[in-house]
Coordinates of C-alpha atoms and ligand atoms in Angstrom, one line a residue:
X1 CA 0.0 0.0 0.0
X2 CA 3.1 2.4 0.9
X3 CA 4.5 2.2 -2.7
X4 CA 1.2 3.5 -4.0
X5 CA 0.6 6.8 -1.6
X6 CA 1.6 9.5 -3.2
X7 CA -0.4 8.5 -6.5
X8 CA -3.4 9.3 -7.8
X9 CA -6.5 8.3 -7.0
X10 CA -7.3 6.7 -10.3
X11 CA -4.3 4.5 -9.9
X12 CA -4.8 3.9 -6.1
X13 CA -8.4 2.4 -7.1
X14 CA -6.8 0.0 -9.2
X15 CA -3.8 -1.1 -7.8
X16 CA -3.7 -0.5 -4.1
X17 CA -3.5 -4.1 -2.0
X18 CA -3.3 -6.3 -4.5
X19 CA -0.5 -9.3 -3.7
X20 CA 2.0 -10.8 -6.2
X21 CA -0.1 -14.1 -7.1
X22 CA 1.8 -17.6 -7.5
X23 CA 0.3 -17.8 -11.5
X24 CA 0.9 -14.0 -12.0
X25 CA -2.7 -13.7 -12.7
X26 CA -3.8 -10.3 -13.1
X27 CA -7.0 -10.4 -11.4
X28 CA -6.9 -12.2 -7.6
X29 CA -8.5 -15.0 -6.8
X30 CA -11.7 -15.4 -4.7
X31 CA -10.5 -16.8 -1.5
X32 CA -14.1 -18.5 -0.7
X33 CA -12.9 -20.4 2.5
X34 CA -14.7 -20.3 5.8
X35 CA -11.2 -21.3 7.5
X36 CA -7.5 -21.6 7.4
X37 CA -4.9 -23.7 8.3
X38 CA -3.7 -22.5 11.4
X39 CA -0.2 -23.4 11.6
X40 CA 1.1 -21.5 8.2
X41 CA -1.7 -19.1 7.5
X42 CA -1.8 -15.5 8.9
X43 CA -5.4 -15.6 8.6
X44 CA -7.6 -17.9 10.7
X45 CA -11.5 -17.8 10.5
X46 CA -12.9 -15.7 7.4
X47 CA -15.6 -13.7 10.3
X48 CA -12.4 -11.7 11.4
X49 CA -10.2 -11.6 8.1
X50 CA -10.0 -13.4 4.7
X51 CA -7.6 -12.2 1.6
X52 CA -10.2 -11.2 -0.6
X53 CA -11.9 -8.3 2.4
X54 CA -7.8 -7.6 2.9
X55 CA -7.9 -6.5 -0.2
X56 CA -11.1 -4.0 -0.9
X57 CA -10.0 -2.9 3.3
X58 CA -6.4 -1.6 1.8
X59 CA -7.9 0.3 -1.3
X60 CA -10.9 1.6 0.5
X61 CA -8.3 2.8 3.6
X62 CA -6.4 4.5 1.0
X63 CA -9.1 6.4 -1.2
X64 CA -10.3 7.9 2.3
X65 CA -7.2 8.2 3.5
X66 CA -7.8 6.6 6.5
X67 CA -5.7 4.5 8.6
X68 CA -7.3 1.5 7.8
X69 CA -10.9 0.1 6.5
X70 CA -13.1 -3.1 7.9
X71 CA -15.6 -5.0 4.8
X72 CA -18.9 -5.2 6.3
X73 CA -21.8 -6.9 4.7
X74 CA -23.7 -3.9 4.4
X75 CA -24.1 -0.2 5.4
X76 CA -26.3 -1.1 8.5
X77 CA -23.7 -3.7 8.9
X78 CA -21.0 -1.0 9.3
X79 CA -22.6 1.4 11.3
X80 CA -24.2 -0.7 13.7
X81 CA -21.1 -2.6 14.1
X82 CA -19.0 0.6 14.7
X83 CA -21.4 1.7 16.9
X84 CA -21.9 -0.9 19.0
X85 CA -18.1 -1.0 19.2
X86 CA -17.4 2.8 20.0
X87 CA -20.6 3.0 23.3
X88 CA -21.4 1.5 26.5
X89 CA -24.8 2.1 28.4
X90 CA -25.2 5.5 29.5
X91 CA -23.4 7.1 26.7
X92 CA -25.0 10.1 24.3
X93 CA -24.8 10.5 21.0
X94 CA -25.8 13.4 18.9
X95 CA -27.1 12.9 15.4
X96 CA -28.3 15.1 12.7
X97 CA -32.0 14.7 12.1
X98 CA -31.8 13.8 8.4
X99 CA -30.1 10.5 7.9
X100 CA -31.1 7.4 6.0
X101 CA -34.1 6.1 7.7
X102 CA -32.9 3.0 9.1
X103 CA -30.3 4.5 10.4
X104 CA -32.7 6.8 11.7
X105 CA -34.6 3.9 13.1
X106 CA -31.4 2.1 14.5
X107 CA -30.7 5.2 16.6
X108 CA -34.3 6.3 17.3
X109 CA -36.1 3.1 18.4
X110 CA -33.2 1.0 18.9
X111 CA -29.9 2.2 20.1
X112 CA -31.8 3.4 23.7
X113 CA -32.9 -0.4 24.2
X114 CA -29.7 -0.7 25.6
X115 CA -29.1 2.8 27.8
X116 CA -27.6 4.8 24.8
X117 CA -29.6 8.1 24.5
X118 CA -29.9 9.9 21.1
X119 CA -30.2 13.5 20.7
X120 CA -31.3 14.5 16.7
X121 CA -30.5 18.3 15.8
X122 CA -30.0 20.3 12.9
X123 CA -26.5 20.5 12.3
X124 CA -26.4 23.2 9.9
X125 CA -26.4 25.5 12.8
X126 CA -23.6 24.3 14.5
X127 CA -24.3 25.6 17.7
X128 CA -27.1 22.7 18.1
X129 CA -24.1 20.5 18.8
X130 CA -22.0 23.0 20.9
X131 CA -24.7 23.4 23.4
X132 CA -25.6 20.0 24.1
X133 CA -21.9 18.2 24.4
X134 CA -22.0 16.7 27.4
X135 CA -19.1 14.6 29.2
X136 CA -21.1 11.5 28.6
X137 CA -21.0 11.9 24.4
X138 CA -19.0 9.8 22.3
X139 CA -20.3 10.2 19.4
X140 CA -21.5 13.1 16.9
X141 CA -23.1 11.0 13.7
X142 CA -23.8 12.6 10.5
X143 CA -24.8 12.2 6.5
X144 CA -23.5 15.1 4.4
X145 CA -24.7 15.5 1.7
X146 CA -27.6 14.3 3.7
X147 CA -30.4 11.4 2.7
X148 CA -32.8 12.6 0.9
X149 CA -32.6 16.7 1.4
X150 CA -29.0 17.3 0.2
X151 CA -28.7 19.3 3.4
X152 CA -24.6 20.2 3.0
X153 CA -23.0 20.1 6.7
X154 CA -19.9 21.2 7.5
X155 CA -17.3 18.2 8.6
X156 CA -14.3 20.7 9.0
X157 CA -16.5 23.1 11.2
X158 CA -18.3 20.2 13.8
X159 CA -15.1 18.5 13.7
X160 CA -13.7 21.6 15.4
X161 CA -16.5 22.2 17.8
X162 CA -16.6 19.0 19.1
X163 CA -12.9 18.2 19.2
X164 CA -12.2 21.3 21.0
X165 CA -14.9 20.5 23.4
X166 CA -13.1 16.9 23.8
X167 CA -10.9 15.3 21.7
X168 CA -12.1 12.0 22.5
X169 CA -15.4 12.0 21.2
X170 CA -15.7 10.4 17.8
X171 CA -17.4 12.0 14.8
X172 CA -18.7 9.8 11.9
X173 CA -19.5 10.7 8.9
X174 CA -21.4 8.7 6.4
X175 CA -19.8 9.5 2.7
X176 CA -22.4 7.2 0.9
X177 CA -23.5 9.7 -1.0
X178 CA -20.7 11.4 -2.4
X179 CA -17.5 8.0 -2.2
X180 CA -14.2 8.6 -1.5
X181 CA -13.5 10.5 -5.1
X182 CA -15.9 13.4 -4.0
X183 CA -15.4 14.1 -0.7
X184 CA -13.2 12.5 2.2
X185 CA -14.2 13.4 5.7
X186 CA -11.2 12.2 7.7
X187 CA -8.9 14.8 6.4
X188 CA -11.3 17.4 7.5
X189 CA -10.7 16.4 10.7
X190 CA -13.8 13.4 11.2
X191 CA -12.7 10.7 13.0
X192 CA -14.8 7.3 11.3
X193 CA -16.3 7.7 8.3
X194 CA -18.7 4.6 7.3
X195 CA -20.2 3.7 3.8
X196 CA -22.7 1.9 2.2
X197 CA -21.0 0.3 -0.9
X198 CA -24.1 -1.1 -1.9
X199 CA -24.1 2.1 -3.6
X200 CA -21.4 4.2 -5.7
X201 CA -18.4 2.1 -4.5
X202 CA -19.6 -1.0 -6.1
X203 CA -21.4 1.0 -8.8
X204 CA -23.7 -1.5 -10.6
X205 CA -26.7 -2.8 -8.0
X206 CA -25.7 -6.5 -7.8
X207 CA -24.9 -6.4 -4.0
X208 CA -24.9 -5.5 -0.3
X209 CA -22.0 -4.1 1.1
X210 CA -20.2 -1.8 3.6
X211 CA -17.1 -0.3 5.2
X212 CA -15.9 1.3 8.1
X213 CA -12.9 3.6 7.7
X214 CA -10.3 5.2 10.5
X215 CA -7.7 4.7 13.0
X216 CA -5.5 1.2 12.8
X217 CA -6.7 1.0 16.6
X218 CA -10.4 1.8 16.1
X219 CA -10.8 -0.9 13.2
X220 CA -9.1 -3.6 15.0
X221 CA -11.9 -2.7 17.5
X222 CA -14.8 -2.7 15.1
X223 CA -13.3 -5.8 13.6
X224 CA -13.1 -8.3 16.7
X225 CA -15.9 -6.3 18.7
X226 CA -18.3 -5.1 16.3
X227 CA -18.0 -7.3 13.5
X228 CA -16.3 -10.8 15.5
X229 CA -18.4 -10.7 18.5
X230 CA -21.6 -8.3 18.2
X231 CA -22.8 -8.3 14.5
X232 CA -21.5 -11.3 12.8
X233 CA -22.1 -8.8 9.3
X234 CA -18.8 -9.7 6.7
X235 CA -18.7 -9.4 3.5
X236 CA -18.7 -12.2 1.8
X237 CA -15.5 -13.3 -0.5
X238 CA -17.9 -13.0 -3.5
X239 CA -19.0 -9.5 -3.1
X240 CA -15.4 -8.4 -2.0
X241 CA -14.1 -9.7 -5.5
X242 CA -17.1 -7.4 -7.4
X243 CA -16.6 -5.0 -5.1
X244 CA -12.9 -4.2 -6.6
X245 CA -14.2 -5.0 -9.8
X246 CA -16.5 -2.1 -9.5
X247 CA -13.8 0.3 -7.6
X248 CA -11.8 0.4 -10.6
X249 CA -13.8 2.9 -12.6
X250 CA -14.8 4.8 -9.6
X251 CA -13.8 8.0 -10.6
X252 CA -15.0 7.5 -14.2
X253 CA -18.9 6.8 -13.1
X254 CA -18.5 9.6 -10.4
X255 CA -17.8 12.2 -13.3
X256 CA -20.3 11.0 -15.5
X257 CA -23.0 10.9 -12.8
X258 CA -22.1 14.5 -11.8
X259 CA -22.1 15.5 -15.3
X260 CA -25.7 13.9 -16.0
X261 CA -27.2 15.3 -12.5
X262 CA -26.0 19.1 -13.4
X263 CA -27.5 18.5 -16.9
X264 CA -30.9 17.2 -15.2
X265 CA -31.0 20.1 -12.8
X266 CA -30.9 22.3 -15.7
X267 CA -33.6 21.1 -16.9
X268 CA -35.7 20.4 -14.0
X269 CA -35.3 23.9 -12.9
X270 CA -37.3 25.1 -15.6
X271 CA -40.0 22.4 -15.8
X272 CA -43.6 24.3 -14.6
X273 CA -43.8 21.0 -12.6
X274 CA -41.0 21.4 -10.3
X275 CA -42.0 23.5 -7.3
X276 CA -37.7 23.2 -5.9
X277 CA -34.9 21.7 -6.8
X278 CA -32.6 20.4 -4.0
X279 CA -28.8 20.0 -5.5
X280 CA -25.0 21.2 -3.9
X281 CA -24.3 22.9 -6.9
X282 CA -26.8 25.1 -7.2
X283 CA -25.6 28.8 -6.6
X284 CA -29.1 29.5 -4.2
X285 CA -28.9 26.3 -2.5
X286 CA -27.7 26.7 0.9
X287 CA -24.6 25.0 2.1
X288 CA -23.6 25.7 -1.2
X289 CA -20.4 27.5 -0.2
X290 CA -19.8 24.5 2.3
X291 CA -20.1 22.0 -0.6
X292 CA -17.4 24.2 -2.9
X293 CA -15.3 23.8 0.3
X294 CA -15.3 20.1 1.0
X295 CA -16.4 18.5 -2.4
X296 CA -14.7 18.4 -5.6
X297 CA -17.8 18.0 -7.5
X298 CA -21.4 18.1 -6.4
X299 CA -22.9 14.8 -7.1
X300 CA -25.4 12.7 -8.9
X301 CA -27.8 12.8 -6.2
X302 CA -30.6 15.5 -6.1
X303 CA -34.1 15.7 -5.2
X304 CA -37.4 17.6 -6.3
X305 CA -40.3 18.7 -4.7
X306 CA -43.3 18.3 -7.3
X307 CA -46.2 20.0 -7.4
X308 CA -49.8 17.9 -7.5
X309 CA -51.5 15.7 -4.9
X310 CA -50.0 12.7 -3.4
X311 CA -51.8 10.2 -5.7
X312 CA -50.9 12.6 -8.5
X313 CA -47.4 12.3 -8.0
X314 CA -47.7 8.3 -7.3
X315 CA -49.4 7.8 -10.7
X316 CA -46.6 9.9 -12.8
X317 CA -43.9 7.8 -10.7
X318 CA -45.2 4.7 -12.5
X319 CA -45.0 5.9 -15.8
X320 CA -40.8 6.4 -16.8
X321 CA -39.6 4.3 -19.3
X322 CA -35.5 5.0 -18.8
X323 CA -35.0 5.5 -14.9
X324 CA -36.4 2.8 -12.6
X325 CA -38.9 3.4 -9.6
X326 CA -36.9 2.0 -6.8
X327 CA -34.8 2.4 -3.8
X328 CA -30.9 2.5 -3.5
X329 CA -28.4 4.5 -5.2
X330 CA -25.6 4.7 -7.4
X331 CA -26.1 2.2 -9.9
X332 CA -25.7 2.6 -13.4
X333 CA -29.2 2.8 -13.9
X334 CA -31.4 6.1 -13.0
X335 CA -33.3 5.4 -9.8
X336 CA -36.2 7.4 -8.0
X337 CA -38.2 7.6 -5.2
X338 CA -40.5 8.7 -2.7
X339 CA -38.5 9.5 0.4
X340 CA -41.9 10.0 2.6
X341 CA -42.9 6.5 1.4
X342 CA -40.0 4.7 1.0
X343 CA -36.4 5.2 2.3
X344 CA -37.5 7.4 5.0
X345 CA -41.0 5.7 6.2
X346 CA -39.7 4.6 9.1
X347 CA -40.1 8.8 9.7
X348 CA -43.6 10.0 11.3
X349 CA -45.1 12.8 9.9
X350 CA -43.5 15.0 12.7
X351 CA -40.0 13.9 11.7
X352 CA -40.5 13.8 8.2
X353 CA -41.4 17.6 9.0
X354 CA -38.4 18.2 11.2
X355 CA -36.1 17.3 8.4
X356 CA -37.8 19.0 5.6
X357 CA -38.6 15.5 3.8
X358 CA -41.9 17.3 2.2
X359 CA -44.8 14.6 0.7
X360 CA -43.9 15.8 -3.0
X361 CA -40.0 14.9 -2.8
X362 CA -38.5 12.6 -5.3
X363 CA -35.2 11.7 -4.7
X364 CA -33.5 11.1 -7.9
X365 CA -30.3 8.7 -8.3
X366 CA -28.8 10.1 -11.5
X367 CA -27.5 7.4 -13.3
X368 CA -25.0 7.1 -16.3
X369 CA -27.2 6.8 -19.4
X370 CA -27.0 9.2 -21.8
X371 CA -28.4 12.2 -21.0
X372 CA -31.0 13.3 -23.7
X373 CA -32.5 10.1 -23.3
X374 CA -33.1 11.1 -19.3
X375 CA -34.4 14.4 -20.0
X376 CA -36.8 12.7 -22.5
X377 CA -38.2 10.7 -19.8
X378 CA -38.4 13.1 -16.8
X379 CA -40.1 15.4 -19.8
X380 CA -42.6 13.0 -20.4
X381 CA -43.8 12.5 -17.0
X382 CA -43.6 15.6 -15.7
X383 CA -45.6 17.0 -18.9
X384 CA -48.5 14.4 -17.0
X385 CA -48.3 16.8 -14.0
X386 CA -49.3 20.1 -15.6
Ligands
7XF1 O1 -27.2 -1.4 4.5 P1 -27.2 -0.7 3.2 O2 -26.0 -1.1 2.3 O3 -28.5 -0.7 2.4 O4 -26.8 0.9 3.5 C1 -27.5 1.6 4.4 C2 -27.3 3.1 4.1 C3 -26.4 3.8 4.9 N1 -26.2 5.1 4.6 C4 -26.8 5.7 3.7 C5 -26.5 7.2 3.4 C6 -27.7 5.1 2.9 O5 -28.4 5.8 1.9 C7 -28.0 3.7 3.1 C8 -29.0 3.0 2.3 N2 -29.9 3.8 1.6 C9 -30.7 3.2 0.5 C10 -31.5 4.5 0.0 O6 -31.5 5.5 0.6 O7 -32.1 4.3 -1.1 C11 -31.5 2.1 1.0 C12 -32.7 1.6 0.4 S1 -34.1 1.4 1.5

């Protein structure tokens, strides 16, 4: 991994962990073993290691520029088993009110089964965190850009606040949304960043996956704690093998989905059946500023709010031809949804409110088609709505 530091990302997401292989084969084997031979081997049951998770942990650790990086077998995997790993009964965590909504779930129904209390605030005014630190929190938890709102928070500014208040507490960041080629929290000062890689870093929909990303001494944590002891949630050797497939064109599908999502803001800006557009890179949007600062590009996720009744909106969702009607993210193919109804229904009504998830959003997944042929679509529909 220390012969590849100092290059560029491109090459890092090819090249970085791969071992000299006894046929010289370019591509590494799948090591589908449950077990090892425990005299020789350096590995010994494939719940706390296995070559093929070695491998996507040392690329993944190197594209965030982290320490080091645990596989998980998805992103509930990797958060739960990082947070499970970082509290004890009686601690506090602080958590911005619009996350993923079962992560929202996990922290709001489930995480205080077992004496951890939650506090959810709006983090864009950073002062919500500063004046409720207390010596028992360990952990300030956060999505930026968040699910399904876009809301831009501000890693290098919370980082500050709540290191200076005590260095010891541990801010995650979840970086789903924008991968390691966009945006990478730990050298703005986060300390864990987690990731579903069901999502950009595998790039094509055909798996669950997930990663926690730090300190050498955290990960071993999260590895024989979290992962060994509490969750049980690997990858599996399969999905780590697809998972590098996928990593090596990161960067490539990141541009291409930014280009496509400014393209369809464009256009979605001007169609009489868009009441708001909610994307980074637009000028008005706020935490605009914040996502110049801390992204190199703005995305290929944005979301609408349409105008029409509920059943209105529901009907037109059916009718695309190109992009899908579906949950998840970051696959090739164009995805959208209805937050209110489906990623974030584990949200009541007064939630939904707190975070500004309205009943008209669609959350839109830009995908890498080409472009015409996804403003032909959204044209159509949306046409059905005036
Ligand atoms: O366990 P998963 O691999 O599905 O990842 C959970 C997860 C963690 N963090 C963020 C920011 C996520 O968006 C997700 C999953 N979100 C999908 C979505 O929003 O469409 C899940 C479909 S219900």
């Amino acid at each position: 991994m220390e012969e590849f530091k100092n290059m560029d990302f491109a090459t890092r997401q090819i090249h970085v962990g791969k071992e000299p292989d006894q046929y010289g084969a370019l591509v590494p084997p799948i090591y589908m073993t449950s077990t090892f031979e425990a005299v020789t081997s350096q590995y010994f049951y494939s719940r706390i290691s296995n070559p093929s998770l070695t491998l996507v942990e040392k690329k993944i650790a190197s594209l965030e520029h982290g320490e080091a990086a645990l596989a998980t077998a998805s992103g509930i995997g990797a958060i739960s088993s990082a947070l499970w790993t970082a509290l004890n009964a009686g601690d506090e965590i602080i958590a911005s009110e619009t996350i993923y909504g079962c992560t929202f779930s996990l922290l709001k129904e489930n995480m205080p089964r077992f004496g951890v209390k939650v506090l959810f605030v709006d983090m864009a005014d950073i002062e919500n965190i500063s004046r409720n630190l207390t010596p028992r929190t360990k952990v300030v938890y956060f999505e930026t850009p968040c699910n399904p709102t876009l809301k831009v928070l501000d890693i290098a500014a919370i980082a500050k606040v709540v290191h200076d208040y005590n260095p010891d507490i541990k801010v995650f960041v979840d970086n789903t949304f924008c991968s390691p080629y966009i945006q990478t929290p730990l050298t703005l000062g986060a300390d864990v960043v987690v990731h579903s890689a069901t999502k950009y870093i595998n790039g094509h929909g055909d798996l669950l996956a997930g990663f926690v990303v730090g300190s050498s001494e955290f990960i071993e944590k999260c590895r024989v704690i979290g992962v060994k002891d509490m969750t049980g949630s690997v990858m599996s050797p399969m999905n780590a093998f697809l998972v590098a497939r996928g990593l090596k064109t990161l960067d490539v599908r990141m541009e291409k989905h930014c280009s496509n999502a400014e393209k369809l803001v464009e256009f979605l800006r001007q169609h009489p059946a868009v009441e708001k557009v909610y994307y980074p890179g637009l000028e008005d949007f706020p935490g605009h500023e914040i996502a110049k600062k801390q992204m190199s590009r703005f995305g290929g996720m944005l979301a609408i709010d349409l105008k029409g009744s509920r059943e209105q909106i529901g009907e037109a969702l059916q009718k695309f031809e190109v992009c899908t009607l579906a949950v998840s993210l970051g696959d090739a193919e164009t995805l959208v949804e209805h937050p209110a109804t489906m990623t974030h229904s584990t949200y009541s009504a007064e939630d939904l409110k707190a975070a500004g998830i309205s009943e008209g959003m669609v959350r839109i997944s830009v995908g890498l088609e080409g472009i015409d042929d996804l403003i032909e679509d959204f044209r159509r529909v949306l046409d059905t709505l005036v």
